Tab-separated table of C-alpha atoms in Angstrom:
chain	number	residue	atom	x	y	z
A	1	UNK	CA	121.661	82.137	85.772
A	2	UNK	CA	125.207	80.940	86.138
A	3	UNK	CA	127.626	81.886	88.156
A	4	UNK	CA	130.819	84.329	87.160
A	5	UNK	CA	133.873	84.127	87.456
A	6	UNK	CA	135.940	86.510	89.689
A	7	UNK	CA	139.192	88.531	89.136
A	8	UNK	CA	141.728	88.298	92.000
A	9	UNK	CA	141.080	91.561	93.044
A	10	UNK	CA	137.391	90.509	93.471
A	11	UNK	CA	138.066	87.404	95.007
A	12	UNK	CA	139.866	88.845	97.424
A	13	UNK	CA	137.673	91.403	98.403
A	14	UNK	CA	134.359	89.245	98.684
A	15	UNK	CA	136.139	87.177	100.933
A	16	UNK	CA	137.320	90.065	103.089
A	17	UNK	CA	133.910	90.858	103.526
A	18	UNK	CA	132.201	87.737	104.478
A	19	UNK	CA	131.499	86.330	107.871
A	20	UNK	CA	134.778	84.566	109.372
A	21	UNK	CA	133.154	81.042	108.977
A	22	UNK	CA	131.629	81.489	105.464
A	23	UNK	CA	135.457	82.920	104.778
A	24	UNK	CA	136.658	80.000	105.912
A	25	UNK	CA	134.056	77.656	103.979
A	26	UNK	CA	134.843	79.626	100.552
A	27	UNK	CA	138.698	79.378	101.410
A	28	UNK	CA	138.431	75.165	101.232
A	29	UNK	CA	136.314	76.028	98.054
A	30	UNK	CA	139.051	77.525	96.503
A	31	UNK	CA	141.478	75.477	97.337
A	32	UNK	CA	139.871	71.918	96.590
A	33	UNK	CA	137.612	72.943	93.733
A	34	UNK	CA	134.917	71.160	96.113
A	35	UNK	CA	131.025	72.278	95.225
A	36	UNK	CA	130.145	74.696	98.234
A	37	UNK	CA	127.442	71.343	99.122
A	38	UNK	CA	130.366	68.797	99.091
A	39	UNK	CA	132.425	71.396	101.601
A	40	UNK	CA	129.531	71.744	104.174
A	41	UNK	CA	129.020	68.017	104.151
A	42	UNK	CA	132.319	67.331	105.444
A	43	UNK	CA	132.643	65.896	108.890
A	44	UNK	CA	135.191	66.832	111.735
A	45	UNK	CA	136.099	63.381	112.024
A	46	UNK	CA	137.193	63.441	107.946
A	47	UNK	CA	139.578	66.414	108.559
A	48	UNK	CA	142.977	65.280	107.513
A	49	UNK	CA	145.455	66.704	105.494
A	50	UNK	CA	144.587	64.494	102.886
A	51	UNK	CA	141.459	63.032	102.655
A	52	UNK	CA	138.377	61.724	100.670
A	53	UNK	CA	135.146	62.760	99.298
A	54	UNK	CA	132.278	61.741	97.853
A	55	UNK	CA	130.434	64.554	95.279
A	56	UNK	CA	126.928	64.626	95.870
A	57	UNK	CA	126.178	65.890	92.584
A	58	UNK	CA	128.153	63.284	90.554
A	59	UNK	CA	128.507	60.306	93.058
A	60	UNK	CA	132.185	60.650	91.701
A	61	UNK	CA	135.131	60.037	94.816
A	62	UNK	CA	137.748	62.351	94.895
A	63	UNK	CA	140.806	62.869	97.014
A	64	UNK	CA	140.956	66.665	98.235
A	65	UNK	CA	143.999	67.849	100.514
A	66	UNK	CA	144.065	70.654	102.257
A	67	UNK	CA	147.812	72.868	103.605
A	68	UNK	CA	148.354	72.783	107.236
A	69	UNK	CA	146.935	76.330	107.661
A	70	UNK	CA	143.932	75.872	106.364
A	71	UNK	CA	143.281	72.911	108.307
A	72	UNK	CA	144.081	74.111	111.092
A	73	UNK	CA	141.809	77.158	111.077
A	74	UNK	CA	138.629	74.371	109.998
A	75	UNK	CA	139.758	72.498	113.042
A	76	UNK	CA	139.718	75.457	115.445
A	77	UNK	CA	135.701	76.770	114.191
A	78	UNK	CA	135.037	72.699	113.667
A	79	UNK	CA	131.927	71.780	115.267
A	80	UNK	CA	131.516	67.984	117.179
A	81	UNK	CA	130.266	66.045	114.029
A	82	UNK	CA	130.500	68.963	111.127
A	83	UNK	CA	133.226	70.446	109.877
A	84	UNK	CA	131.099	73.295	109.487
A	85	UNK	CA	128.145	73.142	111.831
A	86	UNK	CA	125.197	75.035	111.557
A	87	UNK	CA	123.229	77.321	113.956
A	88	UNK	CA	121.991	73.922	115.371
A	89	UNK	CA	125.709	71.516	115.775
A	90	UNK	CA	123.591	68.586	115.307
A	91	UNK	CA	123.213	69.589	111.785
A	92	UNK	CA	125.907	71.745	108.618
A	93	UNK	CA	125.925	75.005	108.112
A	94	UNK	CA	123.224	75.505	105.002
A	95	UNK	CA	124.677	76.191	101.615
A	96	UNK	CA	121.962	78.986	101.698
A	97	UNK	CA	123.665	80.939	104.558
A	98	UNK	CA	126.689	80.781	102.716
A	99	UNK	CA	125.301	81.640	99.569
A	100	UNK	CA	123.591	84.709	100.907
A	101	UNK	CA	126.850	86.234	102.472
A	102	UNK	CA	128.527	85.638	99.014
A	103	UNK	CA	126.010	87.331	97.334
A	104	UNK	CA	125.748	90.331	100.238
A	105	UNK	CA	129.533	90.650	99.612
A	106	UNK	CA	129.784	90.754	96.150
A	107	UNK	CA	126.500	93.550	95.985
A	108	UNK	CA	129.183	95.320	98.756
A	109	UNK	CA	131.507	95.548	95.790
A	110	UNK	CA	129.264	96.168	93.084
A	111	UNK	CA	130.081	93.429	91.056
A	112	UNK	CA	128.397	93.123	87.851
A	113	UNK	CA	128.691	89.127	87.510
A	114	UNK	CA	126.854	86.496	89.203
A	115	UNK	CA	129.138	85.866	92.007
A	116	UNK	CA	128.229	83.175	94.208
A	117	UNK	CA	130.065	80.364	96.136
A	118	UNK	CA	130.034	78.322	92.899
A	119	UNK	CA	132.615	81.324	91.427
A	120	UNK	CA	135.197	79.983	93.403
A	121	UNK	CA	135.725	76.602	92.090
A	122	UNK	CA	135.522	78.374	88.308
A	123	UNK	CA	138.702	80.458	90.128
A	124	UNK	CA	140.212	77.017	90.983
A	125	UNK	CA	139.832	75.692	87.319
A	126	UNK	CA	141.608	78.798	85.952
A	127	UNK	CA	144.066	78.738	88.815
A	128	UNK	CA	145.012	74.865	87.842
A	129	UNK	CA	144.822	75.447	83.852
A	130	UNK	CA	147.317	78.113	84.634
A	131	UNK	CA	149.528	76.421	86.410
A	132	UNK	CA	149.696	73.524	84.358
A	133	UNK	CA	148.239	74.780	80.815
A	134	UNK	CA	146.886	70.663	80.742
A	135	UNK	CA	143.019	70.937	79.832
A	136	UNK	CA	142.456	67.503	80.653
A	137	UNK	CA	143.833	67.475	84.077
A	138	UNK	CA	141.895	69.919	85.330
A	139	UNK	CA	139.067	68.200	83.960
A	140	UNK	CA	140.079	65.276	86.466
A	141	UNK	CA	140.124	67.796	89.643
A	142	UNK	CA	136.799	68.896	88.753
A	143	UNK	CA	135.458	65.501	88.141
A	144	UNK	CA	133.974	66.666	84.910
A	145	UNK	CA	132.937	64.303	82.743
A	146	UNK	CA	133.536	66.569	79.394
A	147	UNK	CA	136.431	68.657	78.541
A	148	UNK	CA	133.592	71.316	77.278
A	149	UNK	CA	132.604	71.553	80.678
A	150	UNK	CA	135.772	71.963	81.602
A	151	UNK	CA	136.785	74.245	79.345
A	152	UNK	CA	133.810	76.943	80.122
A	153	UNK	CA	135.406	77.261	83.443
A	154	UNK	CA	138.720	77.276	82.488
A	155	UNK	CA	138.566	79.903	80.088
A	156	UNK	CA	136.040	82.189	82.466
A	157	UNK	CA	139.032	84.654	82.663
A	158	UNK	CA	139.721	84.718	79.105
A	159	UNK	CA	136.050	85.351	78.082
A	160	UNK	CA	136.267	88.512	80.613
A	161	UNK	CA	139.356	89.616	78.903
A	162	UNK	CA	137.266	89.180	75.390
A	163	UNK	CA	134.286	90.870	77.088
A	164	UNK	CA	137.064	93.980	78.296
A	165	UNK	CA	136.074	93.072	81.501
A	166	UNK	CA	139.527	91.468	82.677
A	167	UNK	CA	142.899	93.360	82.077
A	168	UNK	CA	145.387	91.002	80.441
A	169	UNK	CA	148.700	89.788	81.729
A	170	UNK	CA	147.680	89.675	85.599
A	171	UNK	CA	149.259	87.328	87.860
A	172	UNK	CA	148.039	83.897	89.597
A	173	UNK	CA	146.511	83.706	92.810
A	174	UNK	CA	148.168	82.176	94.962
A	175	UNK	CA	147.247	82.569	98.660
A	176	UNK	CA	143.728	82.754	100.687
């Protein structure tokens, strides 16, 4: 089942109830549009404010930057090697862990969607084709290779509106 997409409301309140690191892992997630995978994968030593990164899905490089805050609360929980480590620092934090505070939050809330870490990079796309209103570059921050791709997570929030899920007319989100 795929993943929904969240209102800012909901967005804001899953992340108020998640664990401070997974916070902080879902944070970069919205922020980057990285994959929840390509976020955990990231190594202390790669933390700049500008940076780059290889997708494991797609085997696509990207350059991701992050705003001094942010980084600076990933440096201060950063682990030796990981960015994020894991219950053993030799190794990342699991995209399971993560995924199973996500979901714990979002039951919290009684959200009817599918809300998992993967919601937060269709908040990104909607976030960028907002800002913007260019279909095609948000299809280059995702690294998508089709603009139909693209477009089913750009227009998340208008398919909740069509749905009368969404209320129309609400504002951007614009800090995590």
């Amino acid at each position: 089942m795929r993943t929904g997409y969240l209102l800012e409301r909901e967005v804001g309140h899953v992340l108020a109830a998640l664990t401070p690191s997974n916070r902080l892992v879902c944070r970069v997630c919205l922020h980057t549009g990285l994959r929840v995978g390509d976020v955990l994968a990231l190594r202390t030593q790669q933390l700049a404010p500008h940076f780059w990164v290889v997708e494991r899905k797609t085997g696509k490089r990207r350059q991701v930057g992050l705003p001094a805050g942010l980084l600076r609360d990933i440096k201060a929980q950063a682990g030796e090697v990981w960015a994020f480590p894991g219950r053993n620092p030799a190794k990342p934090r699991t995209r399971q862990a993560v995924w199973d505070d996500v979901k714990r939050a979002a039951k919290a809330f009684r959200l009817v969607q599918n809300v998992g870490p993967h919601s937060f990079r269709k908040v990104y796309a909607v976030e960028l084709l907002r800002k913007y209103g260019d279909l095609d570059r948000v299809r280059r921050a995702l690294n998508h290779g089709s603009c139909a791709t693209t477009m089913i997570y750009a227009m998340a929030d208008r398919l909740m509106t069509a749905k009368g899920t969404a209320k129309t007319g609400r504002g951007g989100i614009t800090v995590w």
